[in-house]
Coordinates of C-alpha atoms and ligand atoms in Angstrom, one line a residue:
M1 CA 58.8 111.9 81.9
S2 CA 62.2 112.9 83.1
V3 CA 64.9 110.2 83.6
Y4 CA 62.4 108.4 85.8
A5 CA 58.6 108.5 85.8
G6 CA 58.1 110.3 89.1
K7 CA 55.1 108.2 90.2
F8 CA 54.1 104.8 91.3
L9 CA 50.8 102.8 91.4
R10 CA 49.1 101.6 94.6
I11 CA 47.0 98.7 93.7
D12 CA 44.3 97.1 95.9
L13 CA 43.5 93.6 94.7
T14 CA 40.7 93.2 97.2
H15 CA 38.6 96.1 95.8
R16 CA 40.2 96.1 92.4
T17 CA 41.1 99.8 92.6
W18 CA 44.3 101.7 91.9
Q19 CA 45.7 105.1 92.5
E20 CA 48.8 107.0 91.4
E21 CA 51.2 108.5 94.0
A22 CA 53.9 111.0 93.1
I23 CA 57.5 110.5 94.1
P24 CA 59.0 113.8 95.1
E25 CA 62.5 114.5 93.8
R26 CA 63.8 115.1 97.3
D27 CA 62.8 111.5 98.1
V28 CA 64.9 110.2 95.1
Q29 CA 67.9 112.1 96.4
Q30 CA 67.3 110.6 99.9
W31 CA 66.6 107.0 99.0
L32 CA 67.2 106.6 95.3
L33 CA 64.6 104.2 93.8
G34 CA 64.5 100.4 93.6
S35 CA 64.9 98.6 96.9
G36 CA 66.1 101.9 98.5
Y37 CA 62.7 103.6 98.0
A38 CA 60.9 100.4 98.7
A39 CA 62.7 100.0 102.0
H40 CA 61.8 103.6 102.9
L41 CA 58.1 103.0 102.2
F42 CA 58.1 99.6 103.9
Y43 CA 59.7 101.1 107.0
E44 CA 57.0 103.8 107.2
E45 CA 54.1 101.4 106.5
M46 CA 55.1 98.0 108.0
T47 CA 53.2 96.1 110.7
P48 CA 55.7 93.7 112.1
E49 CA 53.0 91.3 113.4
R50 CA 51.5 90.9 109.9
P51 CA 52.6 87.5 108.3
A52 CA 54.2 87.7 104.9
L53 CA 51.3 85.9 103.2
D54 CA 48.5 87.9 105.0
P55 CA 46.1 89.4 102.4
D56 CA 46.9 92.8 103.7
A57 CA 50.7 92.4 103.4
S58 CA 52.1 94.6 100.7
L59 CA 54.5 93.8 97.9
Y60 CA 56.7 96.7 96.8
I61 CA 58.0 96.4 93.3
F62 CA 60.3 99.2 92.3
N63 CA 62.6 99.9 89.4
G64 CA 66.0 101.2 90.2
L65 CA 66.5 104.9 89.4
L66 CA 68.2 104.5 86.0
V67 CA 66.1 101.6 84.6
G68 CA 65.0 102.3 81.1
T69 CA 67.9 104.7 80.4
F70 CA 70.9 103.9 78.2
A71 CA 73.1 103.5 81.3
P72 CA 75.0 100.2 81.2
T73 CA 72.7 97.4 82.4
A74 CA 69.9 99.8 83.5
S75 CA 67.4 97.0 83.8
R76 CA 67.1 95.9 87.4
T77 CA 63.8 95.8 89.3
S78 CA 63.4 94.8 93.0
F79 CA 60.4 92.8 94.4
C80 CA 60.5 93.8 98.1
G81 CA 58.6 93.2 101.3
R82 CA 58.5 90.6 104.1
S83 CA 59.9 87.3 102.9
P84 CA 57.6 84.2 103.3
L85 CA 60.7 82.1 103.6
T86 CA 62.7 84.1 106.2
G87 CA 60.1 86.3 107.8
I88 CA 62.4 89.4 107.5
W89 CA 63.2 92.0 104.8
N90 CA 63.6 90.7 101.3
E91 CA 64.5 92.2 97.9
A92 CA 64.4 89.8 95.0
N93 CA 66.1 91.5 92.1
V94 CA 65.9 90.8 88.4
G95 CA 67.1 92.2 85.1
H96 CA 65.4 91.4 81.7
H97 CA 63.2 94.0 80.0
W98 CA 60.1 94.1 82.3
G99 CA 61.3 97.0 84.5
A100 CA 62.2 99.2 81.5
E101 CA 58.7 98.6 80.0
L102 CA 57.0 99.5 83.3
R103 CA 58.8 102.8 83.3
F104 CA 57.9 103.3 79.6
A105 CA 54.3 102.7 80.8
G106 CA 54.7 105.7 83.1
Y107 CA 55.5 104.1 86.5
D108 CA 58.6 103.6 88.6
G109 CA 56.9 101.0 90.7
L110 CA 53.9 99.2 92.1
V111 CA 52.7 98.7 95.7
I112 CA 50.3 95.8 95.7
T113 CA 48.1 95.0 98.6
G114 CA 44.9 93.0 99.3
A115 CA 44.0 89.7 97.7
S116 CA 41.7 88.8 94.9
Q117 CA 39.0 86.2 95.5
T118 CA 39.6 84.6 92.1
P119 CA 42.8 84.4 89.9
V120 CA 43.6 87.7 88.2
Y121 CA 46.3 89.4 86.2
L122 CA 47.2 93.0 85.9
Y123 CA 47.6 94.6 82.5
I124 CA 49.3 98.0 82.8
N125 CA 48.9 99.4 79.3
G126 CA 50.7 102.7 78.9
I127 CA 50.0 102.8 75.2
D128 CA 46.3 103.6 75.6
G129 CA 46.5 104.5 79.3
H130 CA 44.5 101.6 80.7
I131 CA 45.1 99.6 83.9
E132 CA 43.0 96.5 83.9
F133 CA 42.3 93.7 86.4
R134 CA 41.8 90.7 84.1
D135 CA 40.5 87.2 84.8
A136 CA 43.3 84.7 85.0
S137 CA 41.2 81.6 85.8
H138 CA 42.3 80.0 82.5
L139 CA 46.0 80.4 83.5
W140 CA 45.7 79.2 87.2
G141 CA 47.3 75.8 87.5
K142 CA 49.5 76.4 84.5
N143 CA 53.3 76.6 84.6
W144 CA 55.0 79.8 83.7
F145 CA 56.2 78.9 80.2
E146 CA 52.7 78.3 79.0
A147 CA 51.1 81.1 81.1
G148 CA 53.7 83.7 80.1
D149 CA 53.4 82.9 76.4
A150 CA 49.6 82.9 76.6
L151 CA 49.6 86.3 78.2
L152 CA 51.6 87.8 75.4
A153 CA 49.2 86.2 72.9
E154 CA 46.2 87.7 74.5
T155 CA 47.6 91.2 75.3
D156 CA 50.3 92.5 73.1
A157 CA 53.3 90.6 71.6
K158 CA 55.5 93.5 72.5
A159 CA 54.5 93.6 76.1
Q160 CA 56.7 92.3 79.0
V161 CA 55.4 89.7 81.4
A162 CA 56.2 88.7 85.0
G163 CA 54.4 86.1 87.1
I164 CA 54.3 82.8 88.8
G165 CA 54.2 79.1 88.0
V166 CA 52.4 76.5 90.2
A167 CA 55.0 76.8 93.0
G168 CA 53.9 80.4 93.7
E169 CA 50.2 79.3 93.5
N170 CA 50.9 76.6 96.0
L171 CA 52.5 79.1 98.4
V172 CA 55.8 77.3 98.2
K173 CA 58.2 79.4 100.4
I174 CA 61.0 79.2 97.9
A175 CA 58.9 80.2 94.9
A176 CA 60.3 82.7 92.4
I177 CA 58.7 85.4 90.2
A178 CA 59.5 84.6 86.6
V179 CA 60.0 87.3 84.0
G180 CA 59.8 86.9 80.3
P181 CA 58.4 84.4 77.8
S182 CA 59.3 80.7 77.8
H183 CA 62.4 81.0 75.7
Y184 CA 63.9 83.8 77.8
V185 CA 63.0 83.6 81.5
R186 CA 64.9 85.4 84.2
T187 CA 63.7 85.2 87.8
A188 CA 63.4 87.4 90.9
A189 CA 64.3 84.3 92.7
R190 CA 65.2 84.6 96.3
G191 CA 63.1 84.7 99.4
G192 CA 59.9 83.2 98.1
M193 CA 58.3 86.3 96.7
G194 CA 56.4 84.1 94.2
A195 CA 54.3 82.9 97.1
I196 CA 53.2 86.5 97.8
L197 CA 51.7 86.7 94.3
G198 CA 50.1 83.3 94.9
S199 CA 48.6 84.4 98.2
K200 CA 47.0 87.3 96.4
K201 CA 45.8 85.1 93.5
L202 CA 47.8 87.4 91.2
K203 CA 49.1 85.2 88.4
A204 CA 51.0 87.9 86.5
I205 CA 51.7 91.5 85.7
V206 CA 51.8 92.5 82.0
V207 CA 53.3 95.9 81.1
R208 CA 53.4 97.8 77.9
G209 CA 54.6 101.4 77.4
K210 CA 55.6 104.1 75.0
N211 CA 57.4 106.8 77.0
R212 CA 61.1 107.3 76.9
P213 CA 63.4 109.0 79.4
D214 CA 64.4 112.7 79.0
Y215 CA 67.8 113.6 80.2
P216 CA 69.1 117.0 81.5
D217 CA 72.0 116.7 79.0
R218 CA 71.4 113.9 76.6
K219 CA 74.6 114.4 74.6
A220 CA 76.8 114.4 77.6
F221 CA 75.1 111.3 79.0
L222 CA 75.5 109.4 75.7
T223 CA 79.1 110.3 75.6
T224 CA 79.7 109.0 79.1
V225 CA 77.7 105.8 78.4
K226 CA 79.8 105.1 75.3
I227 CA 83.1 105.4 77.2
E228 CA 81.9 103.3 80.1
N229 CA 80.3 100.6 77.8
K230 CA 83.6 100.3 76.0
A231 CA 85.6 99.7 79.2
I232 CA 82.9 97.3 80.6
K233 CA 82.9 95.3 77.4
E234 CA 86.7 95.0 77.3
N235 CA 86.7 93.9 81.0
S236 CA 83.8 91.4 80.6
A237 CA 84.8 89.3 77.6
G238 CA 84.6 86.1 79.7
M239 CA 81.1 87.0 81.0
S240 CA 79.9 87.8 77.5
Q241 CA 81.2 84.6 76.1
L242 CA 80.2 82.1 78.8
G243 CA 78.2 84.0 81.4
T244 CA 78.6 83.1 85.1
A245 CA 78.8 79.5 84.1
G246 CA 82.3 80.3 82.8
G247 CA 83.6 80.4 86.4
F248 CA 82.4 76.9 87.4
L249 CA 85.7 75.2 87.3
A250 CA 87.6 78.0 89.1
T251 CA 85.2 77.7 92.0
E252 CA 86.2 74.1 92.4
Q253 CA 89.8 75.0 92.3
Y254 CA 89.4 77.8 94.8
G255 CA 87.6 75.6 97.4
D256 CA 84.4 77.6 96.8
L257 CA 82.1 75.1 95.1
P258 CA 79.5 73.4 97.3
L259 CA 79.9 69.6 97.2
K260 CA 77.6 67.1 98.8
N261 CA 75.8 69.6 101.0
W262 CA 79.1 71.4 101.6
R263 CA 80.9 68.3 102.9
L264 CA 83.6 67.7 100.3
G265 CA 86.6 69.8 99.3
S266 CA 87.2 68.9 95.7
W267 CA 85.5 67.1 92.8
A268 CA 87.4 65.8 89.7
K269 CA 84.1 65.7 87.8
A270 CA 83.9 69.5 87.8
S271 CA 86.3 69.7 84.8
E272 CA 83.7 67.9 82.7
L273 CA 80.8 70.1 83.7
T274 CA 82.1 73.6 82.8
G275 CA 80.3 76.5 81.2
A276 CA 82.4 76.0 78.1
V277 CA 81.0 72.5 77.7
V278 CA 77.4 73.7 78.3
Y279 CA 77.6 76.3 75.6
E280 CA 79.7 74.3 73.1
N281 CA 77.0 71.7 73.0
Y282 CA 73.7 73.6 73.6
L283 CA 74.0 77.3 72.9
V284 CA 71.3 78.8 70.7
R285 CA 72.1 82.5 71.2
H286 CA 73.4 85.1 73.7
T287 CA 70.8 87.2 75.5
H288 CA 71.0 90.7 77.0
C289 CA 68.9 92.4 79.6
F290 CA 67.8 96.0 78.7
S291 CA 70.7 98.3 77.8
C292 CA 73.3 95.7 78.8
P293 CA 76.7 95.8 77.0
I294 CA 77.8 92.4 78.6
G295 CA 75.0 89.9 77.6
C296 CA 75.8 87.2 80.2
G297 CA 72.5 85.4 79.3
K298 CA 72.6 82.3 77.2
E299 CA 69.7 80.7 75.5
I300 CA 70.2 76.9 75.2
E301 CA 68.4 73.8 74.1
V302 CA 68.8 70.1 74.7
R303 CA 67.1 68.4 71.8
E304 CA 67.5 64.7 72.6
G305 CA 68.3 62.1 75.2
P306 CA 66.6 61.2 78.4
Y307 CA 66.6 64.8 79.7
P308 CA 65.5 67.1 76.9
S309 CA 65.0 70.8 77.6
P310 CA 63.1 73.2 75.4
R311 CA 64.7 76.4 74.1
G312 CA 65.2 78.6 77.2
E313 CA 67.5 80.6 79.4
G314 CA 70.6 78.6 80.1
I315 CA 72.0 77.3 83.4
E316 CA 74.1 79.8 85.4
Y317 CA 76.8 79.3 87.9
E318 CA 74.6 79.3 91.1
T319 CA 72.3 76.7 89.5
M320 CA 75.2 74.6 88.3
A321 CA 76.7 74.7 91.7
G322 CA 73.4 73.6 93.2
F323 CA 72.3 71.0 90.7
F324 CA 75.7 69.6 89.9
G325 CA 78.1 70.0 92.9
N326 CA 75.9 70.2 95.9
V327 CA 73.8 67.1 94.9
L328 CA 76.8 65.4 93.2
N329 CA 75.0 65.1 90.0
E330 CA 77.4 64.2 87.1
N331 CA 74.8 64.4 84.4
M332 CA 74.9 67.7 82.6
E333 CA 71.6 67.4 80.8
A334 CA 69.8 66.4 84.0
G335 CA 71.2 69.6 85.6
I336 CA 70.1 71.7 82.7
L337 CA 66.6 70.1 83.0
A338 CA 66.6 70.9 86.7
N339 CA 67.2 74.6 85.8
T340 CA 64.4 74.5 83.1
L341 CA 62.0 72.9 85.6
C342 CA 62.7 75.6 88.2
N343 CA 62.1 78.4 85.7
D344 CA 58.9 76.8 84.5
L345 CA 57.5 75.8 87.9
G346 CA 58.7 79.1 89.3
L347 CA 61.3 78.1 91.9
D348 CA 64.5 79.6 93.2
T349 CA 67.3 77.4 92.0
I350 CA 69.6 78.1 94.9
S351 CA 67.1 77.4 97.7
T352 CA 65.6 74.5 95.8
S353 CA 68.9 72.7 95.2
S354 CA 70.1 73.5 98.7
T355 CA 66.9 72.2 100.3
I356 CA 67.2 69.1 98.2
A357 CA 70.8 68.6 99.3
F358 CA 69.6 68.9 102.8
A359 CA 66.9 66.2 102.2
L360 CA 69.5 63.9 100.6
E361 CA 71.7 64.2 103.7
A362 CA 68.7 63.7 106.0
F363 CA 67.8 60.5 104.2
E364 CA 71.4 59.4 104.5
K365 CA 71.2 60.0 108.3
G366 CA 67.8 58.2 108.6
L367 CA 65.8 61.3 109.4
I368 CA 63.8 60.9 106.2
T369 CA 62.9 57.4 105.1
E370 CA 61.2 55.7 102.3
A371 CA 58.1 55.8 104.3
D372 CA 58.2 59.6 103.9
T373 CA 59.2 59.6 100.2
G374 CA 56.6 57.1 99.0
G375 CA 59.2 54.4 98.5
M376 CA 61.8 56.5 96.7
A377 CA 65.4 56.1 97.9
L378 CA 67.3 59.4 98.0
S379 CA 71.0 59.5 97.4
F380 CA 73.6 62.0 96.3
G381 CA 74.5 61.5 92.6
D382 CA 71.0 60.4 91.6
P383 CA 69.6 63.0 89.2
D384 CA 66.2 61.4 88.8
A385 CA 65.5 61.7 92.5
V386 CA 66.5 65.4 92.3
L387 CA 64.1 66.0 89.4
T388 CA 61.3 64.2 91.2
L389 CA 61.9 66.3 94.3
I390 CA 61.7 69.5 92.3
R391 CA 58.3 68.6 91.0
Q392 CA 57.1 67.5 94.4
I393 CA 58.2 70.7 96.0
A394 CA 56.4 72.8 93.4
S395 CA 53.2 70.8 93.8
R396 CA 53.6 70.2 97.6
K397 CA 53.1 66.5 97.0
G398 CA 54.6 63.9 99.3
I399 CA 57.9 64.9 100.9
G400 CA 57.8 68.0 98.7
N401 CA 55.2 69.5 101.1
L402 CA 57.9 69.6 103.9
L403 CA 60.7 70.8 101.6
A404 CA 58.5 73.5 100.2
E405 CA 58.9 75.3 103.5
G406 CA 62.7 75.6 102.9
S407 CA 65.5 74.0 104.8
R408 CA 65.2 75.8 108.1
A409 CA 61.6 74.9 108.6
A410 CA 62.1 71.4 107.3
A411 CA 65.1 70.9 109.7
H412 CA 63.0 72.2 112.6
Q413 CA 60.3 69.7 111.9
L414 CA 62.7 66.8 111.5
G415 CA 64.7 67.6 114.6
H416 CA 67.3 65.1 115.9
G417 CA 70.2 67.4 114.8
A418 CA 68.9 68.2 111.4
E419 CA 69.4 71.9 112.1
D420 CA 73.2 71.3 112.0
F421 CA 73.2 70.6 108.3
A422 CA 70.4 72.9 107.1
M423 CA 72.7 75.4 105.3
H424 CA 70.9 78.7 105.7
A425 CA 71.5 82.1 107.4
K426 CA 68.4 83.7 108.9
G427 CA 66.3 81.2 107.0
M428 CA 67.7 81.8 103.5
E429 CA 69.7 79.0 102.0
I430 CA 73.3 80.1 101.6
A431 CA 74.3 81.0 98.1
Y432 CA 77.1 79.0 96.5
H433 CA 80.3 80.6 97.6
D434 CA 82.0 79.0 100.6
P435 CA 82.9 81.3 103.5
R436 CA 85.6 78.8 104.4
G437 CA 87.3 79.6 101.1
F438 CA 86.6 83.4 101.2
V439 CA 86.4 84.4 104.9
S440 CA 85.0 87.9 104.3
M441 CA 81.9 86.1 103.1
A442 CA 81.4 84.6 106.5
V443 CA 80.9 88.1 107.9
N444 CA 78.7 89.0 104.9
Y445 CA 76.4 85.9 105.2
A446 CA 76.1 86.5 109.0
T447 CA 75.0 90.1 108.6
A448 CA 73.4 90.4 105.2
N449 CA 69.9 91.8 105.5
R450 CA 68.1 89.1 103.6
G451 CA 70.1 86.2 105.1
G452 CA 72.4 83.8 103.2
C453 CA 72.8 86.2 100.2
H454 CA 76.1 86.5 98.3
L455 CA 74.9 89.5 96.4
E456 CA 74.9 91.9 99.3
A457 CA 78.8 91.8 99.3
L458 CA 80.3 89.8 96.5
S459 CA 83.6 90.4 98.3
Y460 CA 84.8 87.0 97.2
W461 CA 85.4 88.6 93.8
N462 CA 88.5 90.2 95.3
G463 CA 89.8 86.7 96.1
Y464 CA 89.4 85.8 92.5
G465 CA 91.5 88.8 91.4
L466 CA 89.1 91.7 91.1
I467 CA 90.7 94.9 92.2
L468 CA 88.8 98.1 92.8
P469 CA 91.3 100.8 93.8
D470 CA 88.6 103.4 94.3
L471 CA 86.9 101.2 96.9
G472 CA 90.2 100.8 98.6
Y473 CA 91.0 97.4 97.1
G474 CA 93.9 98.0 94.7
D475 CA 95.3 94.5 95.4
V476 CA 94.1 91.0 96.1
R477 CA 93.8 90.2 99.8
P478 CA 94.5 86.9 101.5
R479 CA 91.2 85.2 101.2
L480 CA 91.7 82.4 103.8
E481 CA 93.0 84.4 106.7
S482 CA 90.5 85.6 109.2
S483 CA 91.4 89.2 110.1
P484 CA 89.9 92.6 110.9
A485 CA 90.7 93.5 107.3
Q486 CA 88.4 90.7 106.0
A487 CA 85.6 92.1 108.2
K488 CA 86.2 95.5 106.8
M489 CA 86.1 94.1 103.3
A490 CA 82.6 92.7 103.9
Y491 CA 81.6 96.1 105.2
D492 CA 83.0 98.1 102.3
F493 CA 81.6 95.8 99.6
Q494 CA 78.2 95.7 101.3
N495 CA 78.1 99.5 101.3
Y496 CA 79.0 99.6 97.6
M497 CA 76.7 96.8 96.5
S498 CA 73.8 98.3 98.5
V499 CA 73.3 101.1 95.9
Y500 CA 73.1 98.8 92.9
N501 CA 69.4 97.7 93.2
P502 CA 68.4 101.2 94.1
L503 CA 70.2 102.5 91.0
G504 CA 68.8 99.7 88.8
L505 CA 72.3 98.6 87.6
C506 CA 73.6 95.1 87.4
K507 CA 76.3 94.2 89.8
F508 CA 78.2 92.4 87.0
I509 CA 79.5 95.8 85.8
V510 CA 81.6 95.7 89.0
K511 CA 83.2 92.6 87.6
G512 CA 83.8 94.9 84.5
K513 CA 85.8 97.0 87.0
V514 CA 83.3 99.8 87.6
G515 CA 84.1 101.1 91.0
P516 CA 82.4 103.9 93.0
E517 CA 84.0 106.5 90.7
G518 CA 82.6 104.9 87.5
A519 CA 79.2 104.4 89.1
V520 CA 79.0 108.0 90.1
R521 CA 80.1 109.2 86.7
I522 CA 77.2 107.2 85.2
L523 CA 74.7 108.5 87.8
N524 CA 75.7 112.1 87.5
A525 CA 75.7 112.1 83.7
A526 CA 72.2 110.6 83.6
M527 CA 70.7 112.8 86.4
G528 CA 72.7 116.0 86.1
W529 CA 73.8 115.5 89.7
D530 CA 77.1 116.3 91.3
W531 CA 77.6 113.3 93.6
Q532 CA 81.0 112.2 94.8
P533 CA 82.0 108.5 95.3
D534 CA 81.7 109.0 99.1
D535 CA 78.1 110.2 98.6
L536 CA 77.3 106.9 96.9
L537 CA 79.0 104.8 99.7
R538 CA 77.3 106.8 102.4
M539 CA 74.0 106.1 100.6
G540 CA 74.9 102.4 100.6
D541 CA 75.6 102.4 104.3
K542 CA 72.3 104.3 105.0
L543 CA 70.2 101.9 103.0
F544 CA 71.9 98.9 104.6
Q545 CA 71.2 100.3 108.1
L546 CA 67.6 101.1 107.1
K547 CA 67.0 97.5 106.2
R548 CA 68.7 96.4 109.5
L549 CA 66.2 98.7 111.3
I550 CA 63.4 96.9 109.5
N551 CA 64.8 93.5 110.5
N552 CA 65.2 94.7 114.1
R553 CA 61.5 95.4 114.1
F554 CA 61.0 91.8 112.9
G555 CA 63.0 90.6 115.9
V556 CA 66.4 90.2 114.4
T557 CA 69.2 90.7 117.0
S558 CA 72.9 89.8 117.3
R559 CA 71.8 86.2 118.1
D560 CA 70.8 85.8 114.5
D561 CA 74.1 87.0 113.0
T562 CA 75.6 83.6 112.7
L563 CA 76.3 80.8 110.3
P564 CA 75.4 77.1 110.0
K565 CA 77.5 75.0 112.3
R566 CA 79.1 73.3 109.3
F567 CA 80.8 76.5 108.2
L568 CA 82.2 77.2 111.7
A569 CA 83.3 73.7 112.8
E570 CA 83.7 71.4 109.8
P571 CA 86.5 72.4 107.4
R572 CA 86.6 71.3 103.8
P573 CA 88.6 68.0 103.9
D574 CA 90.7 68.7 100.8
G575 CA 91.2 71.1 98.0
S576 CA 92.7 74.6 98.1
A577 CA 90.6 75.7 101.2
A578 CA 91.3 72.5 103.1
G579 CA 91.4 72.8 106.9
N580 CA 90.3 76.4 106.9
L581 CA 87.5 77.9 109.0
P582 CA 86.4 81.5 109.3
D583 CA 86.9 83.0 112.8
L584 CA 83.6 84.7 112.9
A585 CA 83.8 85.3 116.6
M586 CA 86.8 87.5 116.0
M587 CA 85.6 89.3 112.9
L588 CA 82.0 90.1 113.8
P589 CA 82.9 92.5 116.6
V590 CA 85.1 94.4 114.2
Y591 CA 82.2 94.6 111.8
Y592 CA 79.8 95.7 114.5
E593 CA 82.2 98.5 115.4
L594 CA 82.4 99.7 111.7
R595 CA 78.5 99.7 111.5
E596 CA 78.2 101.1 115.0
W597 CA 75.8 98.4 116.2
D598 CA 75.4 97.8 119.9
E599 CA 76.0 94.4 121.4
N600 CA 72.4 93.4 120.7
G601 CA 72.8 94.1 117.0
F602 CA 70.9 97.4 116.9
P603 CA 72.4 100.5 115.1
K604 CA 73.4 103.1 117.6
P605 CA 71.3 106.4 117.6
E606 CA 74.3 108.6 116.8
R607 CA 75.1 106.6 113.6
L608 CA 71.4 106.8 112.6
R609 CA 71.3 110.5 113.2
A610 CA 74.4 111.0 111.1
L611 CA 72.8 109.1 108.2
G612 CA 69.5 110.9 108.6
L613 CA 67.6 107.8 109.9
S614 CA 65.5 107.3 112.9
T615 CA 64.2 104.3 114.8
Ligands
LIG1 S1 75.3 91.3 82.9 FE1 73.8 89.6 82.5 S2 72.3 89.7 84.3 FE2 73.5 91.7 84.2 S3 72.2 93.0 83.0 FE3 73.7 92.1 81.6 S4 72.6 90.2 80.8 FE4 71.5 90.9 82.6

């Protein structure tokens, strides 16, 4: 193979057949790979009327272009298609080593359609060239830790595994796809893609390969990688040491941390629940995704006490925010166990914790009662209720059956004003960075293609001090002040972040100060291309607009580009963002003008033509 494999597999689970399809180089230049190429195929092949869990719905799994190379963090794979949670475009992205192994097996991606009658797993064995549909009856009903480990035992200990726990089997709309064995699980978490595997009776995909990339100029590429890795490492010492959990306390101090379903402004307890405390007490070892110089992953273990957690991937910032701050849980080990349960059951920790916080508030307001919960009282600050709800969501038992649909659907069913405190955008629970503390994020959440997703912009990083001169951000901008400049910041960061999943690189290298110039240096050195930073940003814009076109076909219009009422009308009562609200009504038209969207939220034909897109 060259840098990438140049082909993908189309797999039909109904008929248990597969065929290879070539990826022409001109397509790679046009869409990159990863979620870029997946969006291109999806746009060509989509049937808007087809529900996400229809047997004929397709799941597009694609490695980013550089996955499997030595490029820093070249490990990211996107699981794409129609989200069972939101009903619109989704790309759930994950690092780990699975994507690299898939490429070593000879494929850049998989398009999976149809549904098996009985549980099955795929074994893509690039060592001896076999692709097998294997019976998974003995694994159905098992959680991921047990299933993933069993798959390695019955295939190849050096293989890589991805699959679902019982949440995906039960078609829970916030189910994740887990990657890796029990002691080292990462998840393609957002948007409920685990339910798509469940609907197809596909328990897992096991991959094993032997190929390696071949570079146009290997020596020059390795020299570039060495230089970039050194700078990234120097700029990422905190991430290497504590992972994203290291930022937990700062988020409380910046008025960013969600508290009590986003109703409080500060929380003294945060200083006792920091990443440093987690890792001082429970760290087993640091973990790295494929080719990652940072290693933000942390394997941890809680050996004793009422909430023991087996050796496994540690709690990260978003999960801490959800299972500490947003439900006001002060018990660290219970929060760690919540993370462990989600990884094992196969649940998205952001959507699960946010939907639980919604349920706690609904109970407080009398919209959910003990008659609904089987006699269990729900209250903020009660970790046992949270742990019970996690299990009930995954199994769809009791009130869990309602919450398994996500907060938007649950609120719709409860009515009586519940919609006002279901904290989602376009059906996806908002990630844990407050748009009242970083107003550019209000514009991002309102316009992001998969809904309440922080990763589509990450522009709050500027407010925390990240400067990227080559993106036009050589200084830190006022983060609380709604302005046209904050709308532009959301736009600029979205365009830049939009190329990361297609390249297969981790956005955390941006925290290591890799701007468009650095990203293009890495890309050109790997591929022998001659792209400029503007080419990369133009590609980001193009792919963002393509996903908007997909969403327009699903019925998304300007009416959907909004935020939960709480973010627009209820300021944080205290803390450093106290009293602040984003002026979305002022910033959104600025953003629309930058994107050249009409008043209904459709990209204008002239912009599409300029980008080489068509409706
Ligand atoms: S920074 Fe963390 S998430 Fe990103 S590739 Fe490295 S280990 Fe994986």
